[in-house]
């Protein structure tokens, strides 16, 4: 599979121009003889993530200009498309992942340059663990597990239980009274306590 940088350039019809520096790219980690000097704008806040490497390779270099677009949206990239999507679409994207290799980026700040951590995080298929980033945080998701979490959360949201309580894994007595099987639900929530995938599923649920 092509690198994320190569695919983004391809899908945005960017002509890749060669630099003159040799070294290791501080973004994707690849060796190049056509690199550029490490130079970033003031709004590029991913300093720790680019501390390694000596240059910016010819494929990653155009992404610096696209940084605002990449950090202010959710997106999925495959060999055939670069698709940006809204938060309300994220759940359906995860439940209908492509059968080809892909990169998946999510955000809850719409500001952080977390996409730089996706440059070497390709998913070769949707089976097994699915890797994605939510800003700077990396998640490894089992599709069947998150499907189960989405179902539980949907049922609780239908009872008008607020996301803030679901995120804390503790429901108020007022909301427990709405449940048909409160003890079973309390046991479920305890099971998910501390699981970051649960919080992600709550965030992505409408």
Coordinates of C-alpha atoms in Angstrom, one line a residue:
X1 CA 0.0 0.0 0.0
X2 CA 1.1 3.5 -0.7
X3 CA 2.0 5.7 2.2
X4 CA -0.6 8.1 3.6
X5 CA 1.4 11.0 2.3
X6 CA 1.5 9.6 -1.2
X7 CA -2.2 8.8 -1.2
X8 CA -3.2 12.3 0.0
X9 CA -1.1 13.9 -2.7
X10 CA -2.6 11.6 -5.3
X11 CA -6.2 12.3 -4.3
X12 CA -5.7 16.0 -4.0
X13 CA -4.0 16.1 -7.5
X14 CA -0.8 17.5 -5.9
X15 CA 2.3 17.5 -8.1
X16 CA 5.1 16.2 -5.9
X17 CA 8.3 18.3 -6.3
X18 CA 11.7 17.1 -5.3
X19 CA 13.8 18.9 -2.8
X20 CA 17.6 18.7 -2.5
X21 CA 18.3 17.3 1.0
X22 CA 19.1 13.8 1.9
X23 CA 18.0 12.3 5.3
X24 CA 15.2 10.7 7.3
X25 CA 11.7 12.3 7.0
X26 CA 10.7 13.6 10.4
X27 CA 7.0 12.9 9.6
X28 CA 6.8 9.5 7.9
X29 CA 10.3 8.2 8.9
X30 CA 11.3 7.2 5.3
X31 CA 14.7 7.8 3.9
X32 CA 14.9 10.3 1.0
X33 CA 17.4 12.1 -1.2
X34 CA 14.8 14.7 -2.3
X35 CA 13.9 16.2 1.1
X36 CA 13.3 19.7 2.4
X37 CA 14.5 21.5 5.4
X38 CA 12.5 20.9 8.6
X39 CA 10.4 24.0 8.8
X40 CA 6.8 24.4 10.2
X41 CA 4.3 27.2 10.6
X42 CA 3.5 28.6 14.0
X43 CA 0.1 26.7 14.1
X44 CA 1.9 23.4 13.6
X45 CA 1.7 22.2 17.2
X46 CA 3.1 18.6 16.9
X47 CA 6.7 19.4 18.0
X48 CA 7.3 16.1 19.9
X49 CA 6.0 14.0 17.0
X50 CA 8.4 15.6 14.5
X51 CA 11.5 15.7 16.8
X52 CA 13.0 12.7 15.1
X53 CA 14.3 12.8 11.5
X54 CA 16.4 15.4 9.7
X55 CA 14.3 16.5 6.7
X56 CA 10.7 16.5 5.4
X57 CA 10.4 14.2 2.4
X58 CA 9.0 15.2 -0.9
X59 CA 5.6 13.5 -0.2
X60 CA 5.1 14.8 3.3
X61 CA 6.2 18.4 2.4
X62 CA 2.8 19.3 0.6
X63 CA 0.9 18.0 3.7
X64 CA 2.2 20.9 5.8
X65 CA 0.1 23.3 3.6
X66 CA -2.8 21.0 4.0
X67 CA -2.4 20.8 7.8
X68 CA -5.4 23.0 8.7
X69 CA -7.7 20.9 6.4
X70 CA -6.4 17.6 7.9
X71 CA -6.7 18.6 11.5
X72 CA -10.1 20.2 11.2
X73 CA -11.9 17.2 9.8
X74 CA -12.4 13.5 10.2
X75 CA -11.3 11.4 7.2
X76 CA -10.6 8.0 5.7
X77 CA -8.1 7.3 3.0
X78 CA -7.9 4.3 0.7
X79 CA -6.2 3.6 -2.6
X80 CA -9.3 4.9 -4.4
X81 CA -10.4 7.9 -2.3
X82 CA -9.7 10.5 0.3
X83 CA -13.0 11.1 2.0
X84 CA -13.7 13.7 4.7
X85 CA -16.8 13.2 6.9
X86 CA -18.7 14.8 9.7
X87 CA -18.9 13.5 13.3
X88 CA -22.5 12.3 12.7
X89 CA -21.2 10.1 9.9
X90 CA -18.3 8.6 11.9
X91 CA -20.3 5.7 13.4
X92 CA -21.5 4.6 10.0
X93 CA -18.0 4.9 8.6
X94 CA -16.7 2.5 11.3
X95 CA -19.5 0.1 10.8
X96 CA -19.0 0.0 7.0
X97 CA -15.2 0.1 6.6
X98 CA -13.8 -0.7 3.2
X99 CA -12.5 -4.1 2.1
X100 CA -9.3 -2.5 0.9
X101 CA -6.4 -1.1 3.0
X102 CA -7.2 2.3 4.7
X103 CA -6.2 5.0 7.1
X104 CA -8.7 6.4 9.6
X105 CA -8.5 9.7 11.5
X106 CA -11.0 11.1 14.0
X107 CA -11.0 14.2 16.2
X108 CA -12.8 15.7 19.1
X109 CA -10.9 19.0 19.2
X110 CA -10.8 19.8 15.5
X111 CA -7.5 21.6 16.2
X112 CA -4.7 19.3 17.1
X113 CA -2.2 18.1 14.4
X114 CA -2.9 14.5 15.3
X115 CA -2.9 13.4 11.7
X116 CA 1.0 13.2 11.8
X117 CA 0.7 10.1 14.0
X118 CA -1.4 8.4 11.2
X119 CA 1.4 8.4 8.6
X120 CA 2.5 4.9 9.4
X121 CA -0.8 3.5 10.8
X122 CA -2.3 1.7 7.8
X123 CA -5.0 -0.9 8.3
X124 CA -4.5 -3.7 5.7
X125 CA -8.1 -4.8 6.2
X126 CA -11.1 -4.4 8.6
X127 CA -10.5 -7.7 10.4
X128 CA -8.6 -8.0 13.7
X129 CA -7.6 -4.8 15.4
X130 CA -8.4 -1.5 13.6
X131 CA -6.0 1.3 14.2
X132 CA -7.2 4.9 14.2
X133 CA -6.2 8.2 15.8
X134 CA -8.4 10.6 17.7
X135 CA -6.2 13.7 17.7
X136 CA -2.9 12.5 19.4
X137 CA -4.5 9.4 20.9
X138 CA -4.1 6.0 19.2
X139 CA -6.9 3.5 19.4
X140 CA -7.0 -0.2 18.5
X141 CA -10.6 -1.3 17.9
X142 CA -12.1 -4.7 17.5
X143 CA -15.1 -4.2 15.2
X144 CA -17.3 -6.7 16.9
X145 CA -16.6 -5.1 20.3
X146 CA -17.4 -1.5 19.2
X147 CA -20.6 -2.8 17.5
X148 CA -21.7 -4.2 20.9
X149 CA -20.9 -0.9 22.6
X150 CA -22.8 1.1 20.0
X151 CA -25.8 -1.1 20.6
X152 CA -25.7 -0.7 24.4
X153 CA -25.2 3.0 24.1
X154 CA -28.1 3.4 21.6
X155 CA -30.5 1.6 23.9
X156 CA -29.5 3.9 26.8
X157 CA -29.7 7.0 24.7
X158 CA -33.2 6.1 23.7
X159 CA -34.1 6.4 27.4
X160 CA -32.8 10.0 27.3
X161 CA -29.7 9.2 29.4
X162 CA -27.2 11.9 28.9
X163 CA -23.8 11.2 27.4
X164 CA -22.1 12.8 30.4
X165 CA -23.4 10.0 32.6
X166 CA -22.5 7.3 30.1
X167 CA -19.0 8.6 29.8
X168 CA -18.6 8.4 33.6
X169 CA -20.0 4.8 33.7
X170 CA -22.3 5.9 36.5
X171 CA -26.0 6.7 36.1
X172 CA -28.0 8.8 38.5
X173 CA -30.7 7.2 40.5
X174 CA -33.2 9.1 38.4
X175 CA -32.0 7.4 35.2
X176 CA -31.6 4.0 36.8
X177 CA -35.4 4.1 37.4
X178 CA -35.9 4.2 33.7
X179 CA -34.2 0.9 33.1
X180 CA -36.0 -2.4 32.7
X181 CA -33.1 -4.3 34.2
X182 CA -31.0 -1.8 36.3
X183 CA -28.8 -4.4 38.0
X184 CA -27.8 -5.9 34.6
X185 CA -27.1 -2.5 33.2
X186 CA -25.0 -1.5 36.2
X187 CA -23.0 -4.7 35.7
X188 CA -22.5 -3.9 32.1
X189 CA -21.3 -0.3 32.8
X190 CA -18.9 -1.6 35.4
X191 CA -17.5 -4.1 32.8
X192 CA -16.8 -1.2 30.5
X193 CA -15.4 1.2 33.1
X194 CA -11.9 2.4 32.2
X195 CA -12.2 1.2 28.6
X196 CA -11.3 4.1 26.3
X197 CA -13.2 2.4 23.4
X198 CA -16.4 2.9 25.4
X199 CA -15.8 6.6 25.7
X200 CA -15.0 6.8 22.0
X201 CA -18.2 4.9 21.2
X202 CA -20.2 7.3 23.4
X203 CA -18.6 10.3 21.7
X204 CA -19.4 9.0 18.2
X205 CA -23.0 8.0 19.1
X206 CA -25.6 10.6 18.0

